[in-house]
Amino acid sequence: MTSKTMPVMVSRLGQVLSGHQWGEHHSGIVDASVDQVWVAVHQLRWSDLGWLRPVVALRGITAMVGADTPMLQTFTSHGAVAHEEPPSMTMFALVGKPWSVVPQSRRVDTLDQVQAFDEPGWLKYGMEWVLHPLPDGRTMVETRTLCEATDRSAERMFRLYWTLIRGFSGLLRREMIAALGRRTSSGTGRDAG
């Protein structure tokens, strides 16, 4: 049951979650260099989301970590394994139960551990940002989200959860890309060097 928006190419996240059942892909153009967007991705905060901030607050994310916490730090501080190839790709992957009222996670220390994890009842999932330089100093930003259930029970639980949140998930990723554009145009995502 893969989303129709999934690209054909195999990404680094796609290698880790090669058996994914769900996924989505979004892209947009940011009027800034790859280096500027790279800095902005790492500085992007929940408070940058504009009109989506109240929806994120309802999920309890900003209550757990604070609206001014960088998004990538939110995930790595809650059990995600990060991997980067500066300045073109950053990703995280984790094992959890996002459908729980209070999301649960299992500790994993490496991407290989995420890939090999097969304990029933869990979801392996992650998100990756890929930055492509374009002419005139612009950058194409891609976000990719993949999800792989470890058994049928987890698949059923996540399918219901995904049905409920998929629209919001897509809006959130598009708003993240727009926020990168705002952050770089305002100078807050620009490298000081």
GROMACS .gro file of C-alpha atoms in nm:
model
  193
    1MET     CA    1   0.000   0.000   0.000
    2THR     CA    2   0.259   0.254  -0.109
    3SER     CA    3   0.160   0.614  -0.174
    4LYS     CA    4   0.132   0.714  -0.540
    5THR     CA    5   0.363   1.006  -0.464
    6MET     CA    6   0.662   0.778  -0.387
    7PRO     CA    7   0.961   0.830  -0.616
    8VAL     CA    8   1.119   0.538  -0.801
    9MET     CA    9   1.476   0.605  -0.682
   10VAL     CA   10   1.604   0.427  -0.371
   11SER     CA   11   1.710   0.680  -0.111
   12ARG     CA   12   1.931   0.620   0.194
   13LEU     CA   13   1.614   0.598   0.404
   14GLY     CA   14   1.471   0.356   0.146
   15GLN     CA   15   1.773   0.132   0.196
   16VAL     CA   16   1.714   0.122   0.573
   17LEU     CA   17   1.337   0.072   0.539
   18SER     CA   18   1.342  -0.139   0.225
   19GLY     CA   19   1.018  -0.319   0.320
   20HIS     CA   20   0.818  -0.002   0.383
   21GLN     CA   21   0.443  -0.025   0.335
   22TRP     CA   22   0.369   0.348   0.354
   23GLY     CA   23   0.545   0.659   0.244
   24GLU     CA   24   0.520   1.003   0.104
   25HIS     CA   25   0.744   1.238  -0.086
   26HIS     CA   26   0.723   1.616  -0.115
   27SER     CA   27   0.946   1.869  -0.283
   28GLY     CA   28   0.972   2.240  -0.333
   29ILE     CA   29   1.211   2.510  -0.448
   30VAL     CA   30   1.378   2.740  -0.196
   31ASP     CA   31   1.535   3.063  -0.319
   32ALA     CA   32   1.863   3.008  -0.134
   33SER     CA   33   2.185   2.811  -0.181
   34VAL     CA   34   2.225   2.451  -0.064
   35ASP     CA   35   2.456   2.569   0.215
   36GLN     CA   36   2.198   2.821   0.338
   37VAL     CA   37   1.917   2.564   0.325
   38TRP     CA   38   2.137   2.309   0.505
   39VAL     CA   39   2.178   2.552   0.796
   40ALA     CA   40   1.805   2.632   0.789
   41VAL     CA   41   1.706   2.261   0.801
   42HIS     CA   42   1.907   2.225   1.122
   43GLN     CA   43   1.763   2.544   1.270
   44LEU     CA   44   1.401   2.477   1.170
   45ARG     CA   45   1.179   2.496   1.478
   46TRP     CA   46   0.819   2.396   1.549
   47SER     CA   47   0.746   2.767   1.599
   48ASP     CA   48   0.838   2.826   1.231
   49LEU     CA   49   0.530   2.639   1.110
   50GLY     CA   50   0.297   2.936   1.092
   51TRP     CA   51  -0.068   2.836   1.062
   52LEU     CA   52   0.008   2.470   1.151
   53ARG     CA   53   0.143   2.552   1.500
   54PRO     CA   54  -0.193   2.493   1.673
   55VAL     CA   55  -0.232   2.153   1.506
   56VAL     CA   56   0.118   2.048   1.616
   57ALA     CA   57   0.036   2.171   1.967
   58LEU     CA   58  -0.277   1.949   1.972
   59ARG     CA   59  -0.056   1.644   1.909
   60GLY     CA   60   0.145   1.745   2.216
   61ILE     CA   61   0.480   1.779   2.040
   62THR     CA   62   0.548   2.136   2.148
   63ALA     CA   63   0.434   2.056   2.504
   64MET     CA   64   0.695   1.776   2.519
   65VAL     CA   65   0.988   1.967   2.375
   66GLY     CA   66   0.896   2.335   2.340
   67ALA     CA   67   0.804   2.530   2.030
   68ASP     CA   68   1.157   2.667   1.988
   69THR     CA   69   1.328   2.326   1.987
   70PRO     CA   70   1.484   2.243   1.650
   71MET     CA   71   1.273   1.976   1.477
   72LEU     CA   72   1.562   1.741   1.406
   73GLN     CA   73   1.666   1.759   1.772
   74THR     CA   74   1.312   1.661   1.875
   75PHE     CA   75   1.344   1.327   1.701
   76THR     CA   76   1.702   1.247   1.799
   77SER     CA   77   1.628   1.328   2.163
   78HIS     CA   78   1.338   1.079   2.151
   79GLY     CA   79   1.528   0.774   2.027
   80ALA     CA   80   1.588   0.843   1.658
   81VAL     CA   81   1.917   0.757   1.490
   82ALA     CA   82   2.046   1.040   1.272
   83HIS     CA   83   2.262   1.014   0.962
   84GLU     CA   84   2.398   1.303   0.756
   85GLU     CA   85   2.587   1.361   0.435
   86PRO     CA   86   2.650   1.739   0.447
   87PRO     CA   87   2.534   1.950   0.279
   88SER     CA   88   2.298   1.737   0.074
   89MET     CA   89   2.118   1.484   0.300
   90THR     CA   90   2.007   1.447   0.657
   91MET     CA   91   1.776   1.179   0.792
   92PHE     CA   92   1.656   1.008   1.104
   93ALA     CA   93   1.502   0.667   1.163
   94LEU     CA   94   1.348   0.515   1.473
   95VAL     CA   95   1.136   0.232   1.610
   96GLY     CA   96   0.816   0.324   1.785
   97LYS     CA   97   0.440   0.315   1.823
   98PRO     CA   98   0.328   0.657   1.699
   99TRP     CA   99  -0.037   0.550   1.723
  100SER     CA  100  -0.018   0.535   2.104
  101VAL     CA  101  -0.177   0.819   2.301
  102VAL     CA  102   0.171   0.881   2.440
  103PRO     CA  103   0.401   0.767   2.156
  104GLN     CA  104   0.641   0.490   2.260
  105SER     CA  105   0.985   0.419   2.120
  106ARG     CA  106   1.249   0.147   2.141
  107ARG     CA  107   1.613   0.240   2.173
  108VAL     CA  108   1.823   0.173   1.865
  109ASP     CA  109   2.176   0.302   1.823
  110THR     CA  110   2.250   0.257   1.453
  111LEU     CA  111   2.072   0.249   1.120
  112ASP     CA  112   2.171  -0.117   1.092
  113GLN     CA  113   1.981  -0.184   1.416
  114VAL     CA  114   1.675  -0.007   1.279
  115GLN     CA  115   1.695  -0.210   0.958
  116ALA     CA  116   1.736  -0.542   1.144
  117PHE     CA  117   1.472  -0.475   1.412
  118ASP     CA  118   1.191  -0.731   1.381
  119GLU     CA  119   1.021  -0.752   1.721
  120PRO     CA  120   0.644  -0.781   1.663
  121GLY     CA  121   0.414  -0.487   1.733
  122TRP     CA  122   0.639  -0.199   1.630
  123LEU     CA  123   0.684   0.045   1.344
  124LYS     CA  124   1.019   0.136   1.190
  125TYR     CA  125   0.995   0.481   1.037
  126GLY     CA  126   1.190   0.786   0.943
  127MET     CA  127   1.221   1.103   0.743
  128GLU     CA  128   1.492   1.234   0.517
  129TRP     CA  129   1.572   1.572   0.366
  130VAL     CA  130   1.763   1.581   0.038
  131LEU     CA  131   1.893   1.910  -0.103
  132HIS     CA  132   1.972   1.955  -0.474
  133PRO     CA  133   2.149   2.267  -0.602
  134LEU     CA  134   1.973   2.447  -0.887
  135PRO     CA  135   2.087   2.728  -1.115
  136ASP     CA  136   2.078   3.084  -0.984
  137GLY     CA  137   2.161   2.981  -0.627
  138ARG     CA  138   1.830   2.805  -0.561
  139THR     CA  139   1.776   2.463  -0.400
  140MET     CA  140   1.525   2.188  -0.459
  141VAL     CA  141   1.427   2.041  -0.121
  142GLU     CA  142   1.285   1.689  -0.104
  143THR     CA  143   1.134   1.531   0.204
  144ARG     CA  144   1.070   1.160   0.216
  145THR     CA  145   0.886   0.973   0.493
  146LEU     CA  146   0.878   0.593   0.503
  147CYS     CA  147   0.707   0.355   0.746
  148GLU     CA  148   0.753  -0.022   0.788
  149ALA     CA  149   0.546  -0.231   1.030
  150THR     CA  150   0.717  -0.531   1.189
  151ASP     CA  151   0.406  -0.754   1.183
  152ARG     CA  152   0.036  -0.764   1.091
  153SER     CA  153  -0.078  -0.627   1.427
  154ALA     CA  154   0.144  -0.320   1.394
  155GLU     CA  155   0.038  -0.290   1.031
  156ARG     CA  156  -0.330  -0.275   1.132
  157MET     CA  157  -0.265  -0.019   1.407
  158PHE     CA  158  -0.055   0.202   1.185
  159ARG     CA  159  -0.294   0.175   0.889
  160LEU     CA  160  -0.570   0.327   1.105
  161TYR     CA  161  -0.336   0.595   1.240
  162TRP     CA  162  -0.204   0.673   0.890
  163THR     CA  163  -0.559   0.706   0.757
  164LEU     CA  164  -0.627   0.969   1.022
  165ILE     CA  165  -0.304   1.168   0.997
  166ARG     CA  166  -0.189   1.131   0.635
  167GLY     CA  167  -0.344   1.456   0.516
  168PHE     CA  168  -0.193   1.646   0.807
  169SER     CA  169   0.143   1.475   0.750
  170GLY     CA  170   0.154   1.602   0.392
  171LEU     CA  171   0.051   1.954   0.496
  172LEU     CA  172   0.320   1.952   0.764
  173ARG     CA  173   0.595   1.858   0.521
  174ARG     CA  174   0.487   2.119   0.266
  175GLU     CA  175   0.479   2.379   0.545
  176MET     CA  176   0.830   2.272   0.655
  177ILE     CA  177   0.959   2.342   0.303
  178ALA     CA  178   0.779   2.679   0.300
  179ALA     CA  179   0.927   2.758   0.642
  180LEU     CA  180   1.276   2.692   0.505
  181GLY     CA  181   1.204   2.952   0.239
  182ARG     CA  182   1.089   3.203   0.502
  183ARG     CA  183   1.385   3.127   0.728
  184THR     CA  184   1.643   3.170   0.450
  185SER     CA  185   1.482   3.484   0.305
  186SER     CA  186   1.471   3.648   0.648
  187GLY     CA  187   1.840   3.573   0.701
  188THR     CA  188   1.782   3.348   1.007
  189GLY     CA  189   1.883   3.038   0.811
  190ARG     CA  190   2.193   3.190   0.662
  191ASP     CA  191   2.537   3.079   0.770
  192ALA     CA  192   2.714   3.350   0.963
  193GLY     CA  193   3.045   3.263   0.796
   0.00000   0.00000   0.00000
